[in-house]
Coordinates of N, CA and C in Angstrom, one line a residue:
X1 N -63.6 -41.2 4.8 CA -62.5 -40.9 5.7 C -62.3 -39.4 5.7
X2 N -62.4 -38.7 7.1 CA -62.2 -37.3 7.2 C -61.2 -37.2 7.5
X3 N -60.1 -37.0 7.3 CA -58.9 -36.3 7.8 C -58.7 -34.7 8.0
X4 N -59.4 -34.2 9.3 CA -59.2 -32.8 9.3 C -57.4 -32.3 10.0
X5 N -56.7 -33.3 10.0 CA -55.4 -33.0 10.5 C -54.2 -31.8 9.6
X6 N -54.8 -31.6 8.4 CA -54.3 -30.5 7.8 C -55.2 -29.3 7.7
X7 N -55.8 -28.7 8.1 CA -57.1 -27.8 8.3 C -56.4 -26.6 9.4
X8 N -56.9 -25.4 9.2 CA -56.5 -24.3 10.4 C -57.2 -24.2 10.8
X9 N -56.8 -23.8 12.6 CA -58.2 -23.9 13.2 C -58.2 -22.1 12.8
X10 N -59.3 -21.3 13.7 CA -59.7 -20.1 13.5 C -58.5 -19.5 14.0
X11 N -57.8 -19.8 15.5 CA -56.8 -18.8 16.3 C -55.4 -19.2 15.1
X12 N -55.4 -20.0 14.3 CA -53.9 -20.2 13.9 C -54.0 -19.3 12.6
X13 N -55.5 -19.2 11.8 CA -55.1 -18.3 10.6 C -55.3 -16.9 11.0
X14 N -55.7 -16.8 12.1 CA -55.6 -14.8 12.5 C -54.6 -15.0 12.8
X15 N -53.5 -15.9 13.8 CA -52.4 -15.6 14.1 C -51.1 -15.6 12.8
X16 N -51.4 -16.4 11.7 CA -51.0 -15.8 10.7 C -51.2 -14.8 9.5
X17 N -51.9 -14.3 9.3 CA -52.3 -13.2 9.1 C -51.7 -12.0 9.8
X18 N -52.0 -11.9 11.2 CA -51.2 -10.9 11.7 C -49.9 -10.4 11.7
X19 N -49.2 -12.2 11.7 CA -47.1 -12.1 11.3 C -47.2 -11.7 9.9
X20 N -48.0 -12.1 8.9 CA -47.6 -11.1 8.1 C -47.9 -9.9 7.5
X21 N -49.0 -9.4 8.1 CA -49.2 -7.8 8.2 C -48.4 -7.1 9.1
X22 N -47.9 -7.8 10.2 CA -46.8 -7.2 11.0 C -45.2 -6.8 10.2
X23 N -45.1 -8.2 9.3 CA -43.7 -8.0 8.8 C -44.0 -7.5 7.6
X24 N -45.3 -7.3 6.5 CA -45.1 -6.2 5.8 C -44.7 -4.8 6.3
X25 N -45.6 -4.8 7.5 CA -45.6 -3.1 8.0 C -43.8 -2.8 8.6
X26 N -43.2 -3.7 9.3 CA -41.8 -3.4 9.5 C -40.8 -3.3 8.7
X27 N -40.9 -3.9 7.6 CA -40.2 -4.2 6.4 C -40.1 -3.1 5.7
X28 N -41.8 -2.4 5.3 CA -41.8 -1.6 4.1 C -41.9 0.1 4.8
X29 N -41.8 0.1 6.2 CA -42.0 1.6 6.7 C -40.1 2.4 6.1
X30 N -39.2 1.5 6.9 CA -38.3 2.4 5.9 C -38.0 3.0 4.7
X31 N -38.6 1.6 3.8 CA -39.0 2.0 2.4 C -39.7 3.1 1.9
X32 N -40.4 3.0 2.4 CA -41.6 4.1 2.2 C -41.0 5.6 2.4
X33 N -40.7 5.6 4.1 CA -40.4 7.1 4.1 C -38.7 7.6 3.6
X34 N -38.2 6.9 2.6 CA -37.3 7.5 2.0 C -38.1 7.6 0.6
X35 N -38.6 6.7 0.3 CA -39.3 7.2 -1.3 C -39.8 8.3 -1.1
X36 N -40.5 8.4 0.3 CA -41.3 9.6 0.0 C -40.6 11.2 0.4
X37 N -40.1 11.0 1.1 CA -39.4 11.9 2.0 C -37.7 12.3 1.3
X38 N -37.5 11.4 0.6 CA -36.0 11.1 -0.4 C -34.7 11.7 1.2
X39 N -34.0 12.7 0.7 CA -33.2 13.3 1.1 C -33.2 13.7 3.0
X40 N -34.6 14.1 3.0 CA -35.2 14.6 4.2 C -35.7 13.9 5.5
X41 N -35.1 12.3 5.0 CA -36.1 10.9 5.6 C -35.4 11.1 7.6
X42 N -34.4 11.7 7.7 CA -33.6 11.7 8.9 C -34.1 12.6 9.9
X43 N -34.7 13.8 9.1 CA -35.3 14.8 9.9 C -36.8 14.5 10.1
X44 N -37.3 14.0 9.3 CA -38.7 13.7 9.3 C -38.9 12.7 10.6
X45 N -38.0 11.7 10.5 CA -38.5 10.9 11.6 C -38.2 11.5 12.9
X46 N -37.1 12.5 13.1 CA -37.0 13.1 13.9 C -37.8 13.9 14.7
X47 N -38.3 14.8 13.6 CA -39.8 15.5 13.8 C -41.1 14.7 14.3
X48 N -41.1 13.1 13.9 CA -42.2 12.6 14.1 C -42.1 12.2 15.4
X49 N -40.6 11.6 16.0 CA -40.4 11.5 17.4 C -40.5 12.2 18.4
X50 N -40.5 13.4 18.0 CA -40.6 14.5 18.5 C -42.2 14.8 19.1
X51 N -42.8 14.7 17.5 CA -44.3 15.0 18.3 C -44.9 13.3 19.0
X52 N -44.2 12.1 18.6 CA -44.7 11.5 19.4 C -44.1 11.4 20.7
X53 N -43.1 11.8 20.9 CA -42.9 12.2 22.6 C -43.4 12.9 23.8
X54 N -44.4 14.0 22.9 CA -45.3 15.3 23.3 C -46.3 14.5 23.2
X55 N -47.2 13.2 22.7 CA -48.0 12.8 22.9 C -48.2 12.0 24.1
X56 N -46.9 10.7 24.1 CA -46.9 10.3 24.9 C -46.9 10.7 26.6
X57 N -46.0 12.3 26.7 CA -46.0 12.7 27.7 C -47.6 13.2 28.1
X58 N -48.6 13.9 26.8 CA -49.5 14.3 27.5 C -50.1 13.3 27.8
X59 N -50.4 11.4 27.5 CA -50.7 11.0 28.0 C -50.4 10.6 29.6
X60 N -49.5 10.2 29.3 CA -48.7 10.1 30.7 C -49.2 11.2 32.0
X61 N -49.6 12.6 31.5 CA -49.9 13.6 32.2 C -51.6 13.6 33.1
X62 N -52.1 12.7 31.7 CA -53.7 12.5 31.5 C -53.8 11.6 32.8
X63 N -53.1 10.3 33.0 CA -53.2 9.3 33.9 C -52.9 9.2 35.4
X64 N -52.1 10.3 35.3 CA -51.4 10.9 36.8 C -52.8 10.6 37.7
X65 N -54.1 11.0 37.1 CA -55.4 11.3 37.7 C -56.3 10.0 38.0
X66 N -55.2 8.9 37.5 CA -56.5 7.6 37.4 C -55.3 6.9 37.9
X67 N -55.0 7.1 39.2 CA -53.6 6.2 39.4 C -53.9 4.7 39.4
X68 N -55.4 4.5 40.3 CA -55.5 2.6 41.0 C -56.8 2.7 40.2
X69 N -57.1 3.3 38.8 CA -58.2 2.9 38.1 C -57.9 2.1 36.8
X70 N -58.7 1.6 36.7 CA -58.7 0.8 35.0 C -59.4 1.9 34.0
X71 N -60.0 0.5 33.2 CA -60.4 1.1 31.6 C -61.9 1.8 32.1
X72 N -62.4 0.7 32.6 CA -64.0 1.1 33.0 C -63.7 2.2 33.9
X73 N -63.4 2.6 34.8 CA -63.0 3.7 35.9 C -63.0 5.4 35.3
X74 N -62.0 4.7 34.3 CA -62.1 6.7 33.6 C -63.1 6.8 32.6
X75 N -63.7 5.7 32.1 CA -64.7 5.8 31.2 C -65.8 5.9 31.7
X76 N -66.1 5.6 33.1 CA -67.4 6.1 34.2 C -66.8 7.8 34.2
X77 N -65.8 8.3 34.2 CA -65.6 9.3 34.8 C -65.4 10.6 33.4
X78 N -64.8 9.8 32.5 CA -64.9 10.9 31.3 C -66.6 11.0 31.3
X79 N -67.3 9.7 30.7 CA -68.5 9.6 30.7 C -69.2 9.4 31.3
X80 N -70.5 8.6 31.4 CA -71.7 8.7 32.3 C -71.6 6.9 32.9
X81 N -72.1 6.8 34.0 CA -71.7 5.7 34.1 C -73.2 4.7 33.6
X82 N -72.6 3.6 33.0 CA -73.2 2.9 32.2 C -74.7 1.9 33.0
X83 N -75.7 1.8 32.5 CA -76.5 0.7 33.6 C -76.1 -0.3 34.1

């Protein structure tokens, strides 16, 4: 008698796996940057918003140029186009 009805299939153990790498990483990021950062943790993230806002804008700036392109489109165009 095989009973595989308790068994995971492949998509259900990546899918968990992921929820809880997800909810360590949400969980323990405040943690972290007060231990590390102690007193300072309010400016720091401040600062990091900061430069991630300057990132995201220069992307934003990058794509202005690939308005009706995809992934392959800028990647023929940064690069060489492929066989």
């Amino acid at each position: 008698m095989n009973n595989n009805n308790y068994l995971l299939q492949k998509y259900e153990a990546i899918s968990l796996i992921l929820i809880i790498m997800i909810n360590k990483l949400i969980l323990n990021v405040p943690f972290y940057v007060v231990s590390t950062v102690g007193s300072g943790s309010i400016i720091n993230l401040i600062y990091i918003g900061i430069i991630d806002f300057i990132i995201v804008l220069f992307i934003i700036k990058f794509f202005e140029n690939f308005e009706n392109s995809d992934i392959i489109d800028i990647s023929e165009f940064l690069g060489r186009k492929s066989i």
